Amino acid sequence: MTAIDYAILKLTPEMAGMRMSPEEFDAVEEWDEDYNYELVEGVLVVVPPVSESERGPNEMLGHLLLRYKEDHPQGSALDLTLPENLLKTPRSRRRADRVLWTGLGRVPNARKDRPTIAVEFVSAGKRNVQRDYVQKRDEYLVAGLKEYWIIDRFRRRMTVYRREEDEVVEVVIRENETYTSPLLPGFQLPLAKLLVLADALDQAETEDDDDEEA
């Protein structure tokens, strides 16, 4: 398909694969809210609803971050955190599971101020692993983000790509370890807390499926 008039465009799942420019995508004001949409290298991608095993840990992470902001003496380092936020890269529009703004000292304009940190919770499937570990990593760092967190319940680890001067440093946090970031002084993220919740949600879903089959 060719690009269409963005002034009248409403995004629907049937439009997956359509070619669009970043400007056309940015101008969209209506969409089927049961789905998420991304623009990847000029192609519209329809993203299925996020599973409970990803939404739950993401909510938990948001809770920990907000508690840090409200209660920690250095919590003002975190300006804002939002889930399911569209992130602009030079050639794409990616929907990040969570983004954080730090160090501004004010409430950011979520549409104009580039986030400092992006977070992705890995979904099942090799294609999703390739997207989160390689494609989004490269796009986010090129776009100027300072850190990219990948939380992987399948590999039981968290991988952080951190920009330090002219190089990118990879940091791996194991299941029972705690992550700290220079961008969030005093904040501690115990990875196990997120993985335990993801496991519990997976188990509850499996038991529900078994009950339906019985």
PDB file of C-alpha atoms in Angstrom:
ATOM      1  CA  MET A   1       0.000   0.000   0.000  1.00  0.00           C
ATOM      2  CA  THR A   2       1.036   3.573  -0.502  1.00  0.00           C
ATOM      3  CA  ALA A   3       0.917   6.388   2.014  1.00  0.00           C
ATOM      4  CA  ILE A   4      -2.505   7.962   2.433  1.00  0.00           C
ATOM      5  CA  ASP A   5      -3.905  11.322   3.457  1.00  0.00           C
ATOM      6  CA  TYR A   6      -2.994  11.600   7.127  1.00  0.00           C
ATOM      7  CA  ALA A   7      -5.539  14.382   7.703  1.00  0.00           C
ATOM      8  CA  ILE A   8      -8.396  11.857   7.681  1.00  0.00           C
ATOM      9  CA  LEU A   9      -6.578   8.762   8.892  1.00  0.00           C
ATOM     10  CA  LYS A  10      -7.930   6.518  11.645  1.00  0.00           C
ATOM     11  CA  LEU A  11      -5.669   3.608  12.542  1.00  0.00           C
ATOM     12  CA  THR A  12      -7.172   0.121  12.609  1.00  0.00           C
ATOM     13  CA  PRO A  13      -5.554  -3.353  12.780  1.00  0.00           C
ATOM     14  CA  GLU A  14      -6.351  -3.927   9.095  1.00  0.00           C
ATOM     15  CA  MET A  15      -3.842  -1.226   8.178  1.00  0.00           C
ATOM     16  CA  ALA A  16      -0.862  -3.266   9.376  1.00  0.00           C
ATOM     17  CA  GLY A  17       1.923  -3.098   6.804  1.00  0.00           C
ATOM     18  CA  MET A  18       0.891   0.240   5.360  1.00  0.00           C
ATOM     19  CA  ARG A  19       3.727   2.619   4.519  1.00  0.00           C
ATOM     20  CA  MET A  20       3.613   5.984   6.269  1.00  0.00           C
ATOM     21  CA  SER A  21       5.944   8.858   6.999  1.00  0.00           C
ATOM     22  CA  PRO A  22       6.723   9.887  10.591  1.00  0.00           C
ATOM     23  CA  GLU A  23       4.798  13.111   9.956  1.00  0.00           C
ATOM     24  CA  GLU A  24       1.711  11.185   8.858  1.00  0.00           C
ATOM     25  CA  PHE A  25       1.888   8.929  11.898  1.00  0.00           C
ATOM     26  CA  ASP A  26       2.328  11.880  14.265  1.00  0.00           C
ATOM     27  CA  ALA A  27      -0.765  13.586  12.841  1.00  0.00           C
ATOM     28  CA  VAL A  28      -3.107  10.681  13.596  1.00  0.00           C
ATOM     29  CA  GLU A  29      -5.799  11.540  16.141  1.00  0.00           C
ATOM     30  CA  GLU A  30      -8.038   8.455  16.003  1.00  0.00           C
ATOM     31  CA  TRP A  31      -7.258   4.765  16.388  1.00  0.00           C
ATOM     32  CA  ASP A  32      -8.734   1.449  17.483  1.00  0.00           C
ATOM     33  CA  GLU A  33      -7.886   1.569  21.197  1.00  0.00           C
ATOM     34  CA  ASP A  34      -7.879  -2.218  21.601  1.00  0.00           C
ATOM     35  CA  TYR A  35      -4.463  -2.241  19.908  1.00  0.00           C
ATOM     36  CA  ASN A  36      -1.203  -0.325  20.036  1.00  0.00           C
ATOM     37  CA  TYR A  37       0.520   1.003  16.952  1.00  0.00           C
ATOM     38  CA  GLU A  38       4.139   1.654  16.036  1.00  0.00           C
ATOM     39  CA  LEU A  39       5.881   3.023  12.975  1.00  0.00           C
ATOM     40  CA  VAL A  40       8.990   0.975  12.181  1.00  0.00           C
ATOM     41  CA  GLU A  41      11.165   2.182   9.328  1.00  0.00           C
ATOM     42  CA  GLY A  42       8.152   3.706   7.599  1.00  0.00           C
ATOM     43  CA  VAL A  43       5.845   0.700   8.059  1.00  0.00           C
ATOM     44  CA  LEU A  44       2.790   0.650  10.334  1.00  0.00           C
ATOM     45  CA  VAL A  45       2.996  -2.173  12.868  1.00  0.00           C
ATOM     46  CA  VAL A  46       0.001  -3.293  14.932  1.00  0.00           C
ATOM     47  CA  VAL A  47       0.991  -4.456  18.416  1.00  0.00           C
ATOM     48  CA  PRO A  48      -1.358  -6.872  20.241  1.00  0.00           C
ATOM     49  CA  PRO A  49      -2.560  -6.028  23.760  1.00  0.00           C
ATOM     50  CA  VAL A  50       0.087  -6.457  26.442  1.00  0.00           C
ATOM     51  CA  SER A  51      -0.224  -9.580  28.592  1.00  0.00           C
ATOM     52  CA  GLU A  52      -0.935  -9.490  32.323  1.00  0.00           C
ATOM     53  CA  SER A  53       2.538 -10.956  32.935  1.00  0.00           C
ATOM     54  CA  GLU A  54       4.013  -7.775  31.463  1.00  0.00           C
ATOM     55  CA  ARG A  55       1.458  -5.236  32.694  1.00  0.00           C
ATOM     56  CA  GLY A  56       1.702  -6.390  36.312  1.00  0.00           C
ATOM     57  CA  PRO A  57       5.489  -6.012  36.693  1.00  0.00           C
ATOM     58  CA  ASN A  58       5.291  -2.729  34.788  1.00  0.00           C
ATOM     59  CA  GLU A  59       2.739  -1.431  37.297  1.00  0.00           C
ATOM     60  CA  MET A  60       4.969  -2.630  40.123  1.00  0.00           C
ATOM     61  CA  LEU A  61       7.942  -0.792  38.617  1.00  0.00           C
ATOM     62  CA  GLY A  62       5.836   2.349  38.337  1.00  0.00           C
ATOM     63  CA  HIS A  63       4.844   2.001  41.991  1.00  0.00           C
ATOM     64  CA  LEU A  64       8.480   1.669  43.103  1.00  0.00           C
ATOM     65  CA  LEU A  65       9.502   4.685  41.042  1.00  0.00           C
ATOM     66  CA  LEU A  66       6.688   6.883  42.354  1.00  0.00           C
ATOM     67  CA  ARG A  67       7.407   5.831  45.936  1.00  0.00           C
ATOM     68  CA  TYR A  68      11.031   6.812  45.335  1.00  0.00           C
ATOM     69  CA  LYS A  69       9.953  10.179  43.929  1.00  0.00           C
ATOM     70  CA  GLU A  70       7.624  10.920  46.835  1.00  0.00           C
ATOM     71  CA  ASP A  71       9.551   9.498  49.785  1.00  0.00           C
ATOM     72  CA  HIS A  72      13.271   9.488  49.028  1.00  0.00           C
ATOM     73  CA  PRO A  73      15.385  12.563  49.870  1.00  0.00           C
ATOM     74  CA  GLN A  74      16.789  12.491  46.315  1.00  0.00           C
ATOM     75  CA  GLY A  75      13.528  11.481  44.662  1.00  0.00           C
ATOM     76  CA  SER A  76      13.235  14.792  42.849  1.00  0.00           C
ATOM     77  CA  ALA A  77      15.746  13.379  40.350  1.00  0.00           C
ATOM     78  CA  LEU A  78      12.766  11.610  38.774  1.00  0.00           C
ATOM     79  CA  ASP A  79      10.653  14.163  36.934  1.00  0.00           C
ATOM     80  CA  LEU A  80       8.013  11.775  35.557  1.00  0.00           C
ATOM     81  CA  THR A  81       7.396   8.177  34.561  1.00  0.00           C
ATOM     82  CA  LEU A  82       4.668   6.961  32.187  1.00  0.00           C
ATOM     83  CA  PRO A  83       3.665   3.509  30.916  1.00  0.00           C
ATOM     84  CA  GLU A  84       2.928   2.692  27.269  1.00  0.00           C
ATOM     85  CA  ASN A  85       4.412   5.877  25.899  1.00  0.00           C
ATOM     86  CA  LEU A  86       5.202   6.606  22.253  1.00  0.00           C
ATOM     87  CA  LEU A  87       8.881   7.310  21.771  1.00  0.00           C
ATOM     88  CA  LYS A  88      10.164   9.145  18.710  1.00  0.00           C
ATOM     89  CA  THR A  89      13.346   7.941  17.031  1.00  0.00           C
ATOM     90  CA  PRO A  90      14.780   9.446  13.829  1.00  0.00           C
ATOM     91  CA  ARG A  91      12.924   7.072  11.492  1.00  0.00           C
ATOM     92  CA  SER A  92      10.386   5.294  13.690  1.00  0.00           C
ATOM     93  CA  ARG A  93       7.781   5.736  16.396  1.00  0.00           C
ATOM     94  CA  ARG A  94       8.152   3.063  19.052  1.00  0.00           C
ATOM     95  CA  ARG A  95       5.767   2.357  21.909  1.00  0.00           C
ATOM     96  CA  ALA A  96       7.909   1.770  24.994  1.00  0.00           C
ATOM     97  CA  ASP A  97       6.512  -0.198  27.935  1.00  0.00           C
ATOM     98  CA  ARG A  98       7.668   2.586  30.257  1.00  0.00           C
ATOM     99  CA  VAL A  99       9.671   5.787  29.961  1.00  0.00           C
ATOM    100  CA  LEU A 100      11.305   8.001  32.580  1.00  0.00           C
ATOM    101  CA  TRP A 101      12.371  11.632  32.513  1.00  0.00           C
ATOM    102  CA  THR A 102      15.149  12.580  34.913  1.00  0.00           C
ATOM    103  CA  GLY A 103      17.227  15.645  35.700  1.00  0.00           C
ATOM    104  CA  LEU A 104      14.983  18.304  34.164  1.00  0.00           C
ATOM    105  CA  GLY A 105      13.800  19.739  37.450  1.00  0.00           C
ATOM    106  CA  ARG A 106      10.284  20.252  36.081  1.00  0.00           C
ATOM    107  CA  VAL A 107       7.307  18.349  34.739  1.00  0.00           C
ATOM    108  CA  PRO A 108       8.261  17.388  31.173  1.00  0.00           C
ATOM    109  CA  ASN A 109       6.198  17.876  28.057  1.00  0.00           C
ATOM    110  CA  ALA A 110       5.690  14.187  27.238  1.00  0.00           C
ATOM    111  CA  ARG A 111       5.257  14.938  23.524  1.00  0.00           C
ATOM    112  CA  LYS A 112       8.333  17.113  23.123  1.00  0.00           C
ATOM    113  CA  ASP A 113      10.868  16.314  25.845  1.00  0.00           C
ATOM    114  CA  ARG A 114      12.871  13.196  25.070  1.00  0.00           C
ATOM    115  CA  PRO A 115      12.798  10.625  27.902  1.00  0.00           C
ATOM    116  CA  THR A 116      16.028   9.798  29.676  1.00  0.00           C
ATOM    117  CA  ILE A 117      15.296   6.088  30.198  1.00  0.00           C
ATOM    118  CA  ALA A 118      13.178   3.573  28.289  1.00  0.00           C
ATOM    119  CA  VAL A 119      12.050   0.225  29.731  1.00  0.00           C
ATOM    120  CA  GLU A 120      10.878  -2.875  27.873  1.00  0.00           C
ATOM    121  CA  PHE A 121       9.454  -6.094  29.337  1.00  0.00           C
ATOM    122  CA  VAL A 122      10.366  -8.899  26.940  1.00  0.00           C
ATOM    123  CA  SER A 123       7.472 -10.777  25.351  1.00  0.00           C
ATOM    124  CA  ALA A 124       7.594 -14.462  24.399  1.00  0.00           C
ATOM    125  CA  GLY A 125       8.967 -15.369  20.968  1.00  0.00           C
ATOM    126  CA  LYS A 126      12.280 -15.010  19.120  1.00  0.00           C
ATOM    127  CA  ARG A 127      10.967 -12.113  17.061  1.00  0.00           C
ATOM    128  CA  ASN A 128      10.181 -10.127  20.199  1.00  0.00           C
ATOM    129  CA  VAL A 129      13.594 -10.885  21.680  1.00  0.00           C
ATOM    130  CA  GLN A 130      15.298  -9.606  18.518  1.00  0.00           C
ATOM    131  CA  ARG A 131      13.156  -6.465  18.603  1.00  0.00           C
ATOM    132  CA  ASP A 132      13.793  -5.656  22.267  1.00  0.00           C
ATOM    133  CA  TYR A 133      17.467  -6.588  22.522  1.00  0.00           C
ATOM    134  CA  VAL A 134      18.722  -5.320  19.166  1.00  0.00           C
ATOM    135  CA  GLN A 135      16.345  -3.116  17.202  1.00  0.00           C
ATOM    136  CA  LYS A 136      14.977  -0.993  20.029  1.00  0.00           C
ATOM    137  CA  ARG A 137      18.367  -0.807  21.731  1.00  0.00           C
ATOM    138  CA  ASP A 138      19.947   0.698  18.644  1.00  0.00           C
ATOM    139  CA  GLU A 139      17.044   3.065  17.956  1.00  0.00           C
ATOM    140  CA  TYR A 140      16.736   4.330  21.534  1.00  0.00           C
ATOM    141  CA  LEU A 141      20.429   5.017  21.963  1.00  0.00           C
ATOM    142  CA  VAL A 142      20.677   6.762  18.595  1.00  0.00           C
ATOM    143  CA  ALA A 143      17.684   8.883  19.637  1.00  0.00           C
ATOM    144  CA  GLY A 144      19.681  10.145  22.614  1.00  0.00           C
ATOM    145  CA  LEU A 145      18.338   8.175  25.581  1.00  0.00           C
ATOM    146  CA  LYS A 146      20.862   7.712  28.357  1.00  0.00           C
ATOM    147  CA  GLU A 147      19.723   4.277  29.540  1.00  0.00           C
ATOM    148  CA  TYR A 148      17.673   1.407  28.162  1.00  0.00           C
ATOM    149  CA  TRP A 149      16.382  -1.274  30.558  1.00  0.00           C
ATOM    150  CA  ILE A 150      15.345  -4.717  29.268  1.00  0.00           C
ATOM    151  CA  ILE A 151      13.520  -6.815  31.866  1.00  0.00           C
ATOM    152  CA  ASP A 152      13.420 -10.441  30.733  1.00  0.00           C
ATOM    153  CA  ARG A 153      11.346 -12.845  32.823  1.00  0.00           C
ATOM    154  CA  PHE A 154      12.301 -15.750  30.561  1.00  0.00           C
ATOM    155  CA  ARG A 155      16.076 -15.353  30.975  1.00  0.00           C
ATOM    156  CA  ARG A 156      15.607 -14.221  34.591  1.00  0.00           C
ATOM    157  CA  ARG A 157      17.693 -11.111  34.194  1.00  0.00           C
ATOM    158  CA  MET A 158      17.685  -7.411  33.470  1.00  0.00           C
ATOM    159  CA  THR A 159      20.027  -5.921  30.887  1.00  0.00           C
ATOM    160  CA  VAL A 160      20.856  -2.224  30.930  1.00  0.00           C
ATOM    161  CA  TYR A 161      22.514  -0.372  28.084  1.00  0.00           C
ATOM    162  CA  ARG A 162      23.988   2.851  29.419  1.00  0.00           C
ATOM    163  CA  ARG A 163      25.581   5.628  27.420  1.00  0.00           C
ATOM    164  CA  GLU A 164      28.843   6.746  29.019  1.00  0.00           C
ATOM    165  CA  GLU A 165      30.669   9.474  27.100  1.00  0.00           C
ATOM    166  CA  ASP A 166      31.407   8.011  23.646  1.00  0.00           C
ATOM    167  CA  GLU A 167      30.605   4.379  24.364  1.00  0.00           C
ATOM    168  CA  VAL A 168      27.684   2.163  25.337  1.00  0.00           C
ATOM    169  CA  VAL A 169      28.157   0.014  28.434  1.00  0.00           C
ATOM    170  CA  GLU A 170      26.145  -3.169  29.023  1.00  0.00           C
ATOM    171  CA  VAL A 171      25.213  -4.073  32.595  1.00  0.00           C
ATOM    172  CA  VAL A 172      23.519  -7.399  33.445  1.00  0.00           C
ATOM    173  CA  ILE A 173      21.528  -7.750  36.676  1.00  0.00           C
ATOM    174  CA  ARG A 174      20.784 -11.298  37.792  1.00  0.00           C
ATOM    175  CA  GLU A 175      17.541 -12.483  39.351  1.00  0.00           C
ATOM    176  CA  ASN A 176      18.513 -11.904  42.987  1.00  0.00           C
ATOM    177  CA  GLU A 177      20.453  -8.701  42.408  1.00  0.00           C
ATOM    178  CA  THR A 178      19.411  -5.065  42.766  1.00  0.00           C
ATOM    179  CA  TYR A 179      19.915  -2.391  40.122  1.00  0.00           C
ATOM    180  CA  THR A 180      20.937   1.183  40.890  1.00  0.00           C
ATOM    181  CA  SER A 181      21.324   3.976  38.344  1.00  0.00           C
ATOM    182  CA  PRO A 182      23.381   7.177  38.518  1.00  0.00           C
ATOM    183  CA  LEU A 183      20.366   8.900  36.950  1.00  0.00           C
ATOM    184  CA  LEU A 184      18.216   7.984  39.974  1.00  0.00           C
ATOM    185  CA  PRO A 185      20.442   8.455  43.054  1.00  0.00           C
ATOM    186  CA  GLY A 186      19.255   6.337  45.940  1.00  0.00           C
ATOM    187  CA  PHE A 187      16.730   4.318  43.900  1.00  0.00           C
ATOM    188  CA  GLN A 188      17.009   0.542  44.203  1.00  0.00           C
ATOM    189  CA  LEU A 189      15.263  -1.930  41.932  1.00  0.00           C
ATOM    190  CA  PRO A 190      15.187  -5.503  43.308  1.00  0.00           C
ATOM    191  CA  LEU A 191      14.691  -7.505  40.124  1.00  0.00           C
ATOM    192  CA  ALA A 192      13.236 -10.522  41.948  1.00  0.00           C
ATOM    193  CA  LYS A 193      10.253  -8.414  43.027  1.00  0.00           C
ATOM    194  CA  LEU A 194       9.188  -7.979  39.395  1.00  0.00           C
ATOM    195  CA  LEU A 195       9.953 -11.557  38.356  1.00  0.00           C
ATOM    196  CA  VAL A 196       7.983 -13.066  41.257  1.00  0.00           C
ATOM    197  CA  LEU A 197       4.920 -11.068  40.246  1.00  0.00           C
ATOM    198  CA  ALA A 198       5.286 -12.112  36.593  1.00  0.00           C
ATOM    199  CA  ASP A 199       5.534 -15.761  37.684  1.00  0.00           C
ATOM    200  CA  ALA A 200       2.427 -15.472  39.845  1.00  0.00           C
ATOM    201  CA  LEU A 201       0.415 -13.965  36.988  1.00  0.00           C
ATOM    202  CA  ASP A 202       1.611 -16.670  34.607  1.00  0.00           C
ATOM    203  CA  GLN A 203       0.661 -19.363  37.121  1.00  0.00           C
ATOM    204  CA  ALA A 204      -2.796 -17.885  37.714  1.00  0.00           C
ATOM    205  CA  GLU A 205      -3.464 -17.798  33.977  1.00  0.00           C
ATOM    206  CA  THR A 206      -2.293 -21.398  33.557  1.00  0.00           C
ATOM    207  CA  GLU A 207      -4.538 -22.610  36.387  1.00  0.00           C
ATOM    208  CA  ASP A 208      -7.493 -20.766  34.888  1.00  0.00           C
ATOM    209  CA  ASP A 209      -6.878 -22.416  31.501  1.00  0.00           C
ATOM    210  CA  ASP A 210      -6.680 -25.840  33.180  1.00  0.00           C
ATOM    211  CA  ASP A 211     -10.001 -25.240  34.981  1.00  0.00           C
ATOM    212  CA  GLU A 212     -11.692 -24.333  31.693  1.00  0.00           C
ATOM    213  CA  GLU A 213     -10.411 -27.521  30.035  1.00  0.00           C
ATOM    214  CA  ALA A 214     -11.504 -29.753  32.934  1.00  0.00           C
TER     215      ALA A 214
END
